[in-house]
Structure formats: structure tokens, C-alpha cells
Coordinates of C-alpha atoms in Angstrom, one line a residue:
X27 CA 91.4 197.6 -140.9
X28 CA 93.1 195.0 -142.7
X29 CA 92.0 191.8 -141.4
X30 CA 91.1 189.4 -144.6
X31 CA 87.7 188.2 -145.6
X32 CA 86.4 184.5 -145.9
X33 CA 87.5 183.5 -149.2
X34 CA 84.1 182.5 -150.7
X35 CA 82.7 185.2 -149.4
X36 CA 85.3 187.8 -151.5
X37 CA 84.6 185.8 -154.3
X38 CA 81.1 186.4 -154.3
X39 CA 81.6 189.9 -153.4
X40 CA 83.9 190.0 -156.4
X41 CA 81.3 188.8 -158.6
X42 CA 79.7 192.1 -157.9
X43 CA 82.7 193.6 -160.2
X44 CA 81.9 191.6 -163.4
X45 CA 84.5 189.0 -162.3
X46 CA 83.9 185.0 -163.4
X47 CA 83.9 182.7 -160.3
X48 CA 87.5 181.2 -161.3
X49 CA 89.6 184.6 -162.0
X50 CA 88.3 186.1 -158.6
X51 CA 89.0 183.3 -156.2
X52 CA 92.7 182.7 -158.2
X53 CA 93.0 186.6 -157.7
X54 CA 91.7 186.2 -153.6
X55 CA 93.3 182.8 -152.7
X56 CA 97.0 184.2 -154.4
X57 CA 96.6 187.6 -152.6
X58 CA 95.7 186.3 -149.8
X59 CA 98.4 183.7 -149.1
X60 CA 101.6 185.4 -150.5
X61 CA 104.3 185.2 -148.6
X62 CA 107.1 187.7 -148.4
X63 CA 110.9 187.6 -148.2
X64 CA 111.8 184.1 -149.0
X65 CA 113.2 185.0 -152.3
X66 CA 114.4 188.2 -154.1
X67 CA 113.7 191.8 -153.4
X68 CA 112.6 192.6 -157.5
X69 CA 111.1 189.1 -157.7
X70 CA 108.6 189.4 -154.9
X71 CA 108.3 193.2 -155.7
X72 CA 106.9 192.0 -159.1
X73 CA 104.7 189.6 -157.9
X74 CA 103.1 192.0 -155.5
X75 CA 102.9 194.7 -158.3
X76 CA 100.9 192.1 -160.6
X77 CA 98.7 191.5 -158.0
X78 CA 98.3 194.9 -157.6
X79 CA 97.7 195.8 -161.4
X80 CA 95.3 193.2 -161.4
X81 CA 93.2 195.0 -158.9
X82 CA 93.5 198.7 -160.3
X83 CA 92.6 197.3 -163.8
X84 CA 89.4 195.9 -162.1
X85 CA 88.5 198.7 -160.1
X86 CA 89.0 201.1 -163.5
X87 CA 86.7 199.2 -164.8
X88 CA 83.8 200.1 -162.3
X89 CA 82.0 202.9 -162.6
X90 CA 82.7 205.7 -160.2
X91 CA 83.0 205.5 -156.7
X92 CA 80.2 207.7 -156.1
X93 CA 78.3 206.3 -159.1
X94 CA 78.1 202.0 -157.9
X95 CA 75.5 200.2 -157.0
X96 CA 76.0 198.3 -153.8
X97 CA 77.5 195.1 -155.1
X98 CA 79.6 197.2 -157.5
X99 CA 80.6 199.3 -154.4
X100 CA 81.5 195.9 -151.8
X101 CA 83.4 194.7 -154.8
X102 CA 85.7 197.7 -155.2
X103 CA 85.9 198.0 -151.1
X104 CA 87.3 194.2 -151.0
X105 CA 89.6 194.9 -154.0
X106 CA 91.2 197.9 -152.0
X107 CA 91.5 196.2 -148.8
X108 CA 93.2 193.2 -150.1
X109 CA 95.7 194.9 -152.2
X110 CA 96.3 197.3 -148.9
X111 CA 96.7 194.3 -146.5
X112 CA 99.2 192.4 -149.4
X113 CA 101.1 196.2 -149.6
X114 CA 101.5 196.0 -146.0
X115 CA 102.8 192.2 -145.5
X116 CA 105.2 192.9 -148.7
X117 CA 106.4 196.6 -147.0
X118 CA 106.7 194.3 -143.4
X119 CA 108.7 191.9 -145.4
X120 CA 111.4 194.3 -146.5
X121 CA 111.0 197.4 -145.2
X122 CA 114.4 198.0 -144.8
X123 CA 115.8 197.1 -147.4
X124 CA 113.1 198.9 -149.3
X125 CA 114.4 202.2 -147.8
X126 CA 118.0 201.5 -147.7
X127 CA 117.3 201.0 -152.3
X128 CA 114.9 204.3 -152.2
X129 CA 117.3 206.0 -150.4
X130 CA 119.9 205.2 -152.3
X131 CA 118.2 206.4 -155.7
X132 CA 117.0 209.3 -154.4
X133 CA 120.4 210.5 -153.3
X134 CA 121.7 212.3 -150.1
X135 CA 119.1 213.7 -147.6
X136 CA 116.5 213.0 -149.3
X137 CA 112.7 214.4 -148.3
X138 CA 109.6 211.9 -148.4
X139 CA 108.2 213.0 -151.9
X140 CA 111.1 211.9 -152.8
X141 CA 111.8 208.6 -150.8
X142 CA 108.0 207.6 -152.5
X143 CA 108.9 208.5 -155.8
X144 CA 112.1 206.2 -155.6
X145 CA 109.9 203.5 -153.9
X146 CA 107.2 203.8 -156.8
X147 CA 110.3 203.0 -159.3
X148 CA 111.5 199.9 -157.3
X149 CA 108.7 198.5 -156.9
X150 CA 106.5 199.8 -159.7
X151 CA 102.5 198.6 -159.4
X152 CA 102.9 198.4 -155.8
X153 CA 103.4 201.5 -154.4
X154 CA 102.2 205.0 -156.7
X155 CA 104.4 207.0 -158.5
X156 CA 103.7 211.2 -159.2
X157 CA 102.2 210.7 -162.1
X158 CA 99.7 208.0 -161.4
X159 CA 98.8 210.3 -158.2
X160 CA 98.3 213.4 -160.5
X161 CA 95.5 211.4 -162.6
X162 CA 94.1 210.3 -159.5
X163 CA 94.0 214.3 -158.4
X164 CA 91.2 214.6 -161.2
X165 CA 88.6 212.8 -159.4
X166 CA 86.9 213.7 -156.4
X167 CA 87.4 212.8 -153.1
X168 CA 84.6 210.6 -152.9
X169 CA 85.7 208.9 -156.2
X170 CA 88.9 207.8 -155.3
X171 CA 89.4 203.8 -154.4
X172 CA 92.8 204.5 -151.8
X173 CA 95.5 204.3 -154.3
X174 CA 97.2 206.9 -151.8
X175 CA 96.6 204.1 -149.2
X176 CA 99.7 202.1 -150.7
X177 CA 102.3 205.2 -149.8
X178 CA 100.5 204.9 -146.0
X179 CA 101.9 201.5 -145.5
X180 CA 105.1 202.3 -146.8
X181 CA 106.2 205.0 -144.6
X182 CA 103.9 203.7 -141.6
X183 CA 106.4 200.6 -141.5
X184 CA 109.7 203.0 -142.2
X185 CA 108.5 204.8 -139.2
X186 CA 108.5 201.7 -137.3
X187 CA 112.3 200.9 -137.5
X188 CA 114.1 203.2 -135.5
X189 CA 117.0 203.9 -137.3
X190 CA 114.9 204.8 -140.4
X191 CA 112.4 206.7 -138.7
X192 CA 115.5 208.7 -137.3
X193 CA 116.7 209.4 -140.8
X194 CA 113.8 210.8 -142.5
X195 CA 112.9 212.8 -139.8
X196 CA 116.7 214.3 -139.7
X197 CA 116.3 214.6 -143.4
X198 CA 113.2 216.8 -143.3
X199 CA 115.2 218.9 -140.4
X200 CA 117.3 220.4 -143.2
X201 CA 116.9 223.7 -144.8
X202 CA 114.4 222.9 -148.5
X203 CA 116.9 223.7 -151.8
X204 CA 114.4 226.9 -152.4
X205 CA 115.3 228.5 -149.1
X206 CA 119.3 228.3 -149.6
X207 CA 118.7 229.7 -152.8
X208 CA 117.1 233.1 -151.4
X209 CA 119.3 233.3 -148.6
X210 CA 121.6 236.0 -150.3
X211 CA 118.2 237.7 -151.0
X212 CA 117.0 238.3 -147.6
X213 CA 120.2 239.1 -146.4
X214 CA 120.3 242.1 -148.6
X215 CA 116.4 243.2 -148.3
X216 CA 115.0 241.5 -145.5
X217 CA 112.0 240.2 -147.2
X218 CA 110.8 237.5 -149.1
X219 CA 107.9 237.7 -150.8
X220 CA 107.1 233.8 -151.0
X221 CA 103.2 234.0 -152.8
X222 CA 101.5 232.2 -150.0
X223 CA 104.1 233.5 -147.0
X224 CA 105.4 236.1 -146.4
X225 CA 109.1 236.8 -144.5
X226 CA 109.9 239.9 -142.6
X227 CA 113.6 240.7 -140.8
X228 CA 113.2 243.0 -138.5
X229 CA 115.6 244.0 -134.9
X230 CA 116.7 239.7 -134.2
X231 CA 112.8 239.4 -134.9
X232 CA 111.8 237.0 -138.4
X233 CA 108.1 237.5 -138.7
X234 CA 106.2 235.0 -140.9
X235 CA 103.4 235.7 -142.6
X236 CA 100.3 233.2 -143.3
X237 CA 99.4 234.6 -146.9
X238 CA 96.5 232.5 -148.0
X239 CA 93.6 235.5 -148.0
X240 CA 91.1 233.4 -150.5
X241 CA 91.0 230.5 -147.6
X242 CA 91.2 232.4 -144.6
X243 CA 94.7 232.3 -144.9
X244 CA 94.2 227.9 -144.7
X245 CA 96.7 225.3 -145.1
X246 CA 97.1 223.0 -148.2
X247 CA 99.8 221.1 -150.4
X248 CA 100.0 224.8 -152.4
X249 CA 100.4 226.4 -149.2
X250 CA 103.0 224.0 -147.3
X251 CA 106.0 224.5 -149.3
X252 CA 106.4 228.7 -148.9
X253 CA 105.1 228.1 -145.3
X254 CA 108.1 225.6 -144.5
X255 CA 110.7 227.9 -146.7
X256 CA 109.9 230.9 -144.8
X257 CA 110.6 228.8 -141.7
X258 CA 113.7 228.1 -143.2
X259 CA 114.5 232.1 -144.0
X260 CA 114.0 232.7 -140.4
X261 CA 116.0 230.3 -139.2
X262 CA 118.6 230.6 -141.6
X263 CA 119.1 234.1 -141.0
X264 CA 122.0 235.1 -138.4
X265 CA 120.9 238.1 -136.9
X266 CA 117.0 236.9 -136.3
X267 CA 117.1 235.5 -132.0
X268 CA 113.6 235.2 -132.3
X269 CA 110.6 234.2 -134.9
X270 CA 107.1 235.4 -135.0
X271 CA 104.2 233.0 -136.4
X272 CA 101.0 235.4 -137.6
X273 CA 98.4 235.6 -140.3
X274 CA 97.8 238.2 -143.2
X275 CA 94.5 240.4 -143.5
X276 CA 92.0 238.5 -145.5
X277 CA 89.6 239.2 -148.6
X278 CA 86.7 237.4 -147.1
X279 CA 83.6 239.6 -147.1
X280 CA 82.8 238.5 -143.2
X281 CA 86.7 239.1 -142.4
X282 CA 87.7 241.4 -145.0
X283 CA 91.1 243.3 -143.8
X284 CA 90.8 241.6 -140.8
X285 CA 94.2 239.8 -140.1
X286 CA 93.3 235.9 -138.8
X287 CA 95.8 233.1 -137.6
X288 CA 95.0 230.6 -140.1
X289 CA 91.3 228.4 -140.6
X290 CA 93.2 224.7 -141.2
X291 CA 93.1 222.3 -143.6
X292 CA 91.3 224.0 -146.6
X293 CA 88.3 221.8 -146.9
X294 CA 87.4 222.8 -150.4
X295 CA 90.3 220.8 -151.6
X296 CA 90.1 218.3 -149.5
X297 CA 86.6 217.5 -150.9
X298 CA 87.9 217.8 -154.4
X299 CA 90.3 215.2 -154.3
X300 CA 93.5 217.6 -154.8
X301 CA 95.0 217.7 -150.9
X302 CA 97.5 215.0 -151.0
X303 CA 98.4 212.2 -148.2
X304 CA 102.1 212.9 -148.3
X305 CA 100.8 217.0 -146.9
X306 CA 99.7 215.4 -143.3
X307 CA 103.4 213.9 -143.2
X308 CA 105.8 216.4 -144.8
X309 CA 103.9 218.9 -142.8
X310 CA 105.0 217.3 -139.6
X311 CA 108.1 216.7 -140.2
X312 CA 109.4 219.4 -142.2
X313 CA 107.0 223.1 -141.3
X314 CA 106.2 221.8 -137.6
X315 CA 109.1 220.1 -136.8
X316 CA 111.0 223.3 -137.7
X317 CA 109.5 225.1 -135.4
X318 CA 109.3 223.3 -132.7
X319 CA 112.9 221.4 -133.3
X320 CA 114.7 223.6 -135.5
X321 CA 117.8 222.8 -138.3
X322 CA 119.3 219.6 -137.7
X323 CA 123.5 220.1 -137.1
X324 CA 125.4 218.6 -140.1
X325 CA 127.1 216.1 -138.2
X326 CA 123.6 215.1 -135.8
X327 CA 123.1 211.2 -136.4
X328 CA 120.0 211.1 -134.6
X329 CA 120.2 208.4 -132.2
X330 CA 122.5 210.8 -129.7
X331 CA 121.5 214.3 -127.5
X332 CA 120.0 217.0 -130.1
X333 CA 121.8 219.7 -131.4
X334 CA 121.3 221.9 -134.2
X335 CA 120.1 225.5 -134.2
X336 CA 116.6 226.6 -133.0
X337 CA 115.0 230.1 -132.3
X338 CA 112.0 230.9 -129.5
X339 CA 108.9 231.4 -131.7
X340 CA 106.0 233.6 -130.5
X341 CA 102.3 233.2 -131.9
X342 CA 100.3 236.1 -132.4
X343 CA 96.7 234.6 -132.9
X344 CA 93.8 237.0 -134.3
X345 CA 90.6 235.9 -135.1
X346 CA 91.1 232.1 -134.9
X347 CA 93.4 229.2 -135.0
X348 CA 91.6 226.4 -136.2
X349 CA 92.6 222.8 -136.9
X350 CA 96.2 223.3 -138.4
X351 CA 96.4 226.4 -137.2
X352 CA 95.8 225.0 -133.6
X353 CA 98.4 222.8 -134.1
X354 CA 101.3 225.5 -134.5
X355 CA 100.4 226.9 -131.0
X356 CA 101.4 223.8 -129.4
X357 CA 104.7 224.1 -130.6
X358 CA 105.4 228.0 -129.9
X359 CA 107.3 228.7 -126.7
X360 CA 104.5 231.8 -126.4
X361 CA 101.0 232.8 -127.8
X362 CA 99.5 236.3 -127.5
X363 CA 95.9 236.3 -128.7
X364 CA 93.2 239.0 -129.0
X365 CA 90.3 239.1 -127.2
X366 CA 87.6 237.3 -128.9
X367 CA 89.7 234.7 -130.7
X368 CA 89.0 231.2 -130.2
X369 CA 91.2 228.2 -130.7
X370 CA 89.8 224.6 -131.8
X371 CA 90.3 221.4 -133.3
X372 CA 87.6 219.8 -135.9
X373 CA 89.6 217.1 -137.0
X374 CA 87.8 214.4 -135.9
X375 CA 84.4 216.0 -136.9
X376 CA 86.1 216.3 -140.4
X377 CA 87.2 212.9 -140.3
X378 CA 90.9 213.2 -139.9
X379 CA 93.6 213.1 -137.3
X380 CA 94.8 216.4 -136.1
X381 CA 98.6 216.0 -136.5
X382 CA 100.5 215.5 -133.5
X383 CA 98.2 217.5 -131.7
X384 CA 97.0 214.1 -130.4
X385 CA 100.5 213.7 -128.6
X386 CA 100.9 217.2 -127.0
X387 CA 97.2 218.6 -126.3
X388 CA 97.3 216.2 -123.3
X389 CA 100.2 217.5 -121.5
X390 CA 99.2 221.1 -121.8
X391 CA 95.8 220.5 -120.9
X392 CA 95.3 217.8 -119.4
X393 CA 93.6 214.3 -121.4
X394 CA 90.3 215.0 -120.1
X395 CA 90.1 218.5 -121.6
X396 CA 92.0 216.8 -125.0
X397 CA 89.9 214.3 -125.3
X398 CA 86.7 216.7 -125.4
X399 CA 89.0 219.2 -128.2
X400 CA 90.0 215.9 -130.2
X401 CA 86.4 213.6 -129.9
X402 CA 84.1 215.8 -129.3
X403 CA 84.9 219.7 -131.1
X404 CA 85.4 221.1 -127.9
X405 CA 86.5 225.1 -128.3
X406 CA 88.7 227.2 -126.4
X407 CA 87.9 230.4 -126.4
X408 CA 91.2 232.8 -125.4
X409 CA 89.4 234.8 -122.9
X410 CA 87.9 231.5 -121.2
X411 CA 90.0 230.4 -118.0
X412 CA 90.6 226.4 -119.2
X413 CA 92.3 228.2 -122.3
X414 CA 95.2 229.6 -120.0
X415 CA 97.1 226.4 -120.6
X416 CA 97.3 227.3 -124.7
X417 CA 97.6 230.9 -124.3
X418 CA 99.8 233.0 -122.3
X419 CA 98.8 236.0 -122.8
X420 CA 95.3 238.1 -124.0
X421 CA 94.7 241.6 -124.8
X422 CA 92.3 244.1 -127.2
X423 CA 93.0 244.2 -130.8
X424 CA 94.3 247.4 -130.4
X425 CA 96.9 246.3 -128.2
X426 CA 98.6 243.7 -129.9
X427 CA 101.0 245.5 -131.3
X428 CA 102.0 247.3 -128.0
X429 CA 102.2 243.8 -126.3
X430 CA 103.6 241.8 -129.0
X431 CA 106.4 244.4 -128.5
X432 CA 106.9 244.2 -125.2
X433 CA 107.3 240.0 -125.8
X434 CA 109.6 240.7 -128.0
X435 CA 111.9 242.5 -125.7
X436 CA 111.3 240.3 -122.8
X437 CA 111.9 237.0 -125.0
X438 CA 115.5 238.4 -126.8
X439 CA 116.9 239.9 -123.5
X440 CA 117.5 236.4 -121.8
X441 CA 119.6 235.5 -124.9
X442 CA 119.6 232.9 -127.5
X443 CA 121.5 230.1 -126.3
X444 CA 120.2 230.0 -123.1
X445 CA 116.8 229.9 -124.7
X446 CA 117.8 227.5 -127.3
X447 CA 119.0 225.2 -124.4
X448 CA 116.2 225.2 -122.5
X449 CA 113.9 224.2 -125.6
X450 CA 115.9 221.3 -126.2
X451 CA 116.3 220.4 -122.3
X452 CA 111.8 220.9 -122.6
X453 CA 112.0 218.6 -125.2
X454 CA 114.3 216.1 -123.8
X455 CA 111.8 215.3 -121.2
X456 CA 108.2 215.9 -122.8
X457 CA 108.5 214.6 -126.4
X458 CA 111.9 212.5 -127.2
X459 CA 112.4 211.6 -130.6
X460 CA 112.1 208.3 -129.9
X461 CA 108.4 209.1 -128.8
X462 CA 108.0 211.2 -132.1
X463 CA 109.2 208.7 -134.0
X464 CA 107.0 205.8 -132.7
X465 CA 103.8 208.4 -132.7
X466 CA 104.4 208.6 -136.7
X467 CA 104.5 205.8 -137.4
X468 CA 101.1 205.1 -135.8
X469 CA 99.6 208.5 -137.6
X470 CA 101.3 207.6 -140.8
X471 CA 98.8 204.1 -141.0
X472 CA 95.8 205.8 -139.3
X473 CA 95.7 209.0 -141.2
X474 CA 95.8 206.8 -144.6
X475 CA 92.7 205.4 -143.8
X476 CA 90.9 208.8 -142.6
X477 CA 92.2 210.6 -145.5
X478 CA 90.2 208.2 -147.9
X479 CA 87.2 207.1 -146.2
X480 CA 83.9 207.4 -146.9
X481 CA 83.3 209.2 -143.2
X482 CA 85.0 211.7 -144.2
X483 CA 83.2 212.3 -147.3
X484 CA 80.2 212.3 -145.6
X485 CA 81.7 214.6 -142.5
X486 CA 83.0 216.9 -145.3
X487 CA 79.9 217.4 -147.0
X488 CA 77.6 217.9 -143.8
X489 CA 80.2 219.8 -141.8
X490 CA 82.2 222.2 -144.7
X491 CA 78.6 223.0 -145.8
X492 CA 77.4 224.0 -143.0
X493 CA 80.4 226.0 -142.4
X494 CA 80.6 227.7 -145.4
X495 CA 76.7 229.2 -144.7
X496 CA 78.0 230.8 -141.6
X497 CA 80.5 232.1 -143.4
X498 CA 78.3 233.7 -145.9
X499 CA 76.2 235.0 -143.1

């Protein structure tokens, strides 16, 4: 992805931008041959920021991405991948002293927004801060030249050091501010009524709600932050022994009232530039992680057993589980479906990597059967037999309610240590930390790239087009 180009040949390409002969091959030949972490932190930081300046102010002077003509566009290309490959040798270079400095001026615990906000204020020009993201939010996906790109190296390299790694993912295991401050609220009422989820307290069962009726109740950076809070209600809550994942009816005219699991990614604002990078990576480690790990204990350091405090969580799937929604199943200790539903992953057709679906699809269903879900859009429809690894249990839409019952009881009767204990005994074996860890850090590069490219443009505008017709049909 990164590797450099023939030095002549960028200047020439760079010629395509406007640039004089000179400025472009002083710009390529210092770029390309900067070496990091010989000298000072701030010193290097600001040499690496320059060079970076110099390339946005270049590329802002282009026309839009969607509006070059083919030198314009090779020129802009090269100017990205440069400044990405010199992001990632200066990240290499000090990554942990990088985080050690964010970490420190983002205060205790901190989440990743907030570890690349601190990072965009060390080391301004280099990596973006929130308000250089937000102007880039007005353009288009296809307009944007992968200032987002710069965050992707970052964490892709604090992923890499274990004891790093370890730390952010700990610090996403803790409850969000929002949730602690409705705690007293649900105690009282047993509800929360979050916009986009919904909580429910019910007999030990916390139900949560997918409220996103507009989108086929989809997932998005609007969306993520209620979803992950109502986790944290349930969780938080002393009487609840078990948690229920399940969508709300929707307004769509095909579905209307109909309740569905959830449709993914929403695509519409992907393809308008407003979906953020940092969504595939908080969602991981802070709404999946949740569920599958739980609340990390006060006193965990990470690098020892696991303990904290975990619920079962049961899936009721209606209508669909696409993408996203797909994803939850695989860390729900039991999915009930209707009859008729289908499950599927269209990641890779949309251009994107599906999570961590790509580390536990194989082990439920084999790689053979993953590999045709993740390459090749393979479904799984509930009622099929090869869907019996991902679903435990079908029945009519008239008897959910009957069965989900019945699940209920069968799941809190066992009691919720021994459950908790056998989750993390599951886990201890299947998916170590140390293997989460190691597969983020991997995502947290490849997913950079995917979330910018031009293949997903193109994906997004054949495939959500053709998606949205059947919908309308």
C-alpha cells in the first residue's frame, strides 16, 4: 500500500498538480528520506507536520476529487500516499512515546476519540484534529484525499505494542460518562429512552432496542454512541442476569411495523462522506466488545486472567441481520430467529472489512463457508441447514415471543456466575486478548485504506443503488 515511487517518476506525476520541477522533487526526495527518532519528539513531529501541510495545501488546491483530470488525479494519489507512508515511519518511530504524551493529555481512561484528539495537538499537521475532520465531513465520499488515513496509522501501530493495545482496549471496557449518569434513572423506571436505543428492565432480563426506523434500524457514528450506552445500562444494572439484543419496528413502506434486527452500516452516509474511520474502531472495542467481554474490573491490568462483570446475551433476529448486524450474532451466547430471516455479510462487496467477523466466522463455521460469506456475499438463510452453526434456534413469527420466553428461563436458571465463568473460560481458549489485540491492529491499517478508496466508491454506487431499487420494490 505504502511502498514509495521512483523519484523522477513522482516528480513528474507531481507536475500533474501545477507543481515546478524543483519544489516537487525537494518535496519527494525530503519526504521520502526522513528519518525518524534520532532527535526530539516535537522537533521531528514538526518536521513531519510541514511536510504534511505542504501536501494538504497542494491537494486543496486541486480541484475535487471527483472533478480531476487524470494527471490532476495521479498527482493527488502520490501526494496521499507519500504523506501516509512518512505518517507511518514517524508513528513507527515513536509510537510509544506518542501514546504515553496523548495519554497523558487526555487524562485517565481515556477512549480513542479522545487519544486522537490529544495526538492531533502533539503533533499538529500530522495527524487530524476534530475540527479539521468536521470540514472534511462536507465533501463526499468520493471527494475526500484520506486525511482520515493519518489516524489509521496511528492507532494501527498503538495496536501493535502490546501493552498499549491492552490499554485502550481496557479503556473502552469501561462504562461511557452518559451511562453513569442515567444509572439512578433506570433504577427508578426501568427504561431509558436513548433516541436511537432503547433500554428495557424487565424479571433479571435488560432488553435493548435497535431504534434506527428511517435506516432499517442501521448502524452509524449517530447511532453508536446510544447503542454502546444502552449496553452499558444493562450491564450496569444489578438485578438484570441476562441481556436481550433486538430491533424496533420500522417505518419503511416494504417493512413498515415490521420489527428487523438491524441492515448494517448505513450506506447513505457512508457515500456522503459523514461515517467516520474512528466508528469501525470505537465500535469494536467499546459496543462489541461489551457484549461479548463485558465491564472491565477496576483493578484488571490486562496482561493477567480476565475479570470483570459480564451477562449471557440472547439475539432475537427478525427479518435480517445484515453486515453489522451479522457481526453481533457472533458474539451472543444464543440467537433465536424467525423463519424467513436471513443473515449475511456484504462487506467486502461494499468495499470494507466486516469487523472482527473476519476472526470468529471461521471457527463457527468453518473457513471454507467464511470465506464464501466474507469474499464472495455468501447468505445464510436461518431455515437453511449450514446456518445451524449461527443460529440456535428457529421458529414462526408468531412464536417468538413464546420461545424467547422459554430462553429466557432456561438461560437465568443455571445462574450468573456460572455463566459468566464459562464465557470467559470460552474466551480464554477461542479469542485471547492477545489475539484481539494483534487482529486490530491489522484491521485498524486495512480498514483505513478500504474506508477511502476509490473501490468502495465505485462498490457503493453500483451495489447501494441497486439495493435501494429492491427496496423500493
Amino acid at each position: 500500500m505504502l511502498d514509495q515511487i521512483n523519484r523522477d517518476d513522482g516528480t513528474a506525476l507531481l507536475r500533474g498538480a501545477g507543481l515546478g520541477v524543483e519544489e516537487a522533487f525537494q518535496w519527494l526526495e525530503e519526504t521520502q528520506t526522513r528519518v525518524f527518532g534520532n532527535s526530539e519528539l516535537s522537533t521531528e513531529a514538526r518536521d513531519c507536520g510541514r511536510l504534511c501541510k505542504t501536501a494538504r495545501d497542494w491537494l486543496e488546491g486541486l480541484p475535487l476529487k471527483s472533478e480531476r483530470d487524470l494527471k490532476q488525479e495521479h498527482a493527488g494519489s502520490l501526494l496521499v500516499r507519500e504523506t501516509a507512508g512518512l505518517c507511518w515511519r514517524f508513528t513507527r518511530a515513536w509510537r510509544k512515546e506518542l501514546f504515553v504524551e496523548s495519554e497523558r493529555i487526555a487524562g485517565s481512561f481515556p477512549r480513542l476519540e479522545t487519544l486522537a484528539e490529544s495526538a492531533s495537538k502533539l503533533c499538529p499537521g500530522v495527524y487530524p484534529s476534530q475540527q479539521e475532520l468536521q470540514v472534511e465531513q462536507n465533501k463526499l465520499l468520493r471527494d475526500k484525499d484520506g486525511l482520515e488515513l493519518h489516524q489509521g496509522m496511528l492507532f494501527a501501530q498503538w495496536f501493535s505494542d502490546p501493552e498499549h493495545g491492552q490499554r485502550m482496549i481496557r479503556s473502552m471496557r469501561r462504562p461511557t460518562a452518559r451511562a453513569l449518569g442515567l444509572q439512578e434513572e433506570i433504577l427508578k423506571t426501568g427504561k431509558a429512552d436513548l433516541e436511537y436505543a432503547r433500554v428495557e428492565i424487565e424479571n433479571g432480563t435488560g432488553t435493548l432496542f435497535f431504534s434506527n426506523p428511517e435506516y432499517l434500524n442501521a448502524e452509524d457514528d449517530t447511532t453508536l454512541e446510544p447503542s454502546e450506552t444502552a449496553v452499558d445500562l444493562v450491564l450496569l444494572h444489578p438485578e438484570v442476569k441476562v441481556g436481550v439484543l433486538r430491533g424496533d419496528p420500522v417505518s419503511h413502506p416494504k417493512y413498515s411495523g415490521r420489527r428487523l434486527f438491524s441492515s448494517g452500516i448505513n450506506l447513505t452516509r457512508l457515500y456522503q462522506g459523514t461515517q467516520s474511520y474512528l466508528f469501525y474502531l470505537t465500535r469494536e472495542l467499546g459496543l462489541v466488545n461489551k457484549l461479548f467481554r463485558g465491564h472491565c474490573g477496576a483493578e484488571w491490568l490486562g496482561e493477567e486472567i480476565e475479570h470483570g462483570h459480564e451477562i449471557p446475551w440472547i439475539a432475537v433476529v427478525e427479518g435480517f441481520a445484515i453486515g453489522g448486524g451479522c457481526q453481533l450474532l457472533l458474539v451472543m451466547d444464543y440467537v433465536l430467529a424467525e423463519s424467513g430471516a436471513y443473515l449475511n455479510l456484504p462487506a467486502r462487496k461494499e468495499g470494507i472489512i466486516p469487523g472482527c467477523a473476519n476472526l470468529r466466522l471461521p471457527r463457527m463455521t468453518g473457513q471454507r463457508l467464511a470465506s464464501q460469506a466474507i469474499l464472495f456475499d455468501r447468505q445464510f438463510p436461518v431455515d437453511a441447514p449450514e446456518s445451524r452453526s449461527l443460529v440456535n434456534e428457529v421458529c414462526s413469527r408468531n412464536e417468538v415471543e413464546h420461545q424467547l420466553r422459554q430462553c429466557l428461563q432456561r438461560v437465568t436458571g443455571s445462574g450468573l456466575v456460572s455463566a459468566a465463568g464459562n464465557r470467559k473460560s470460552l474466551r480464554a481458549g477461542e479469542e485471547p486478548l492477545e489475539v484481539f489485540r494483534t487482529y486490530m491492529a491489522q484491521y485498524a491499517y486495512e480498514q483505513a485504506f478500504c474506508h477511502l478508496s476509490p473501490q468502495l466508491v465505485q462498490n457503493l454506487e453500483f451495489h447501494w443503488k441497486a439495493r435501494e431499487r429492491s427496496l423500493k420494490a
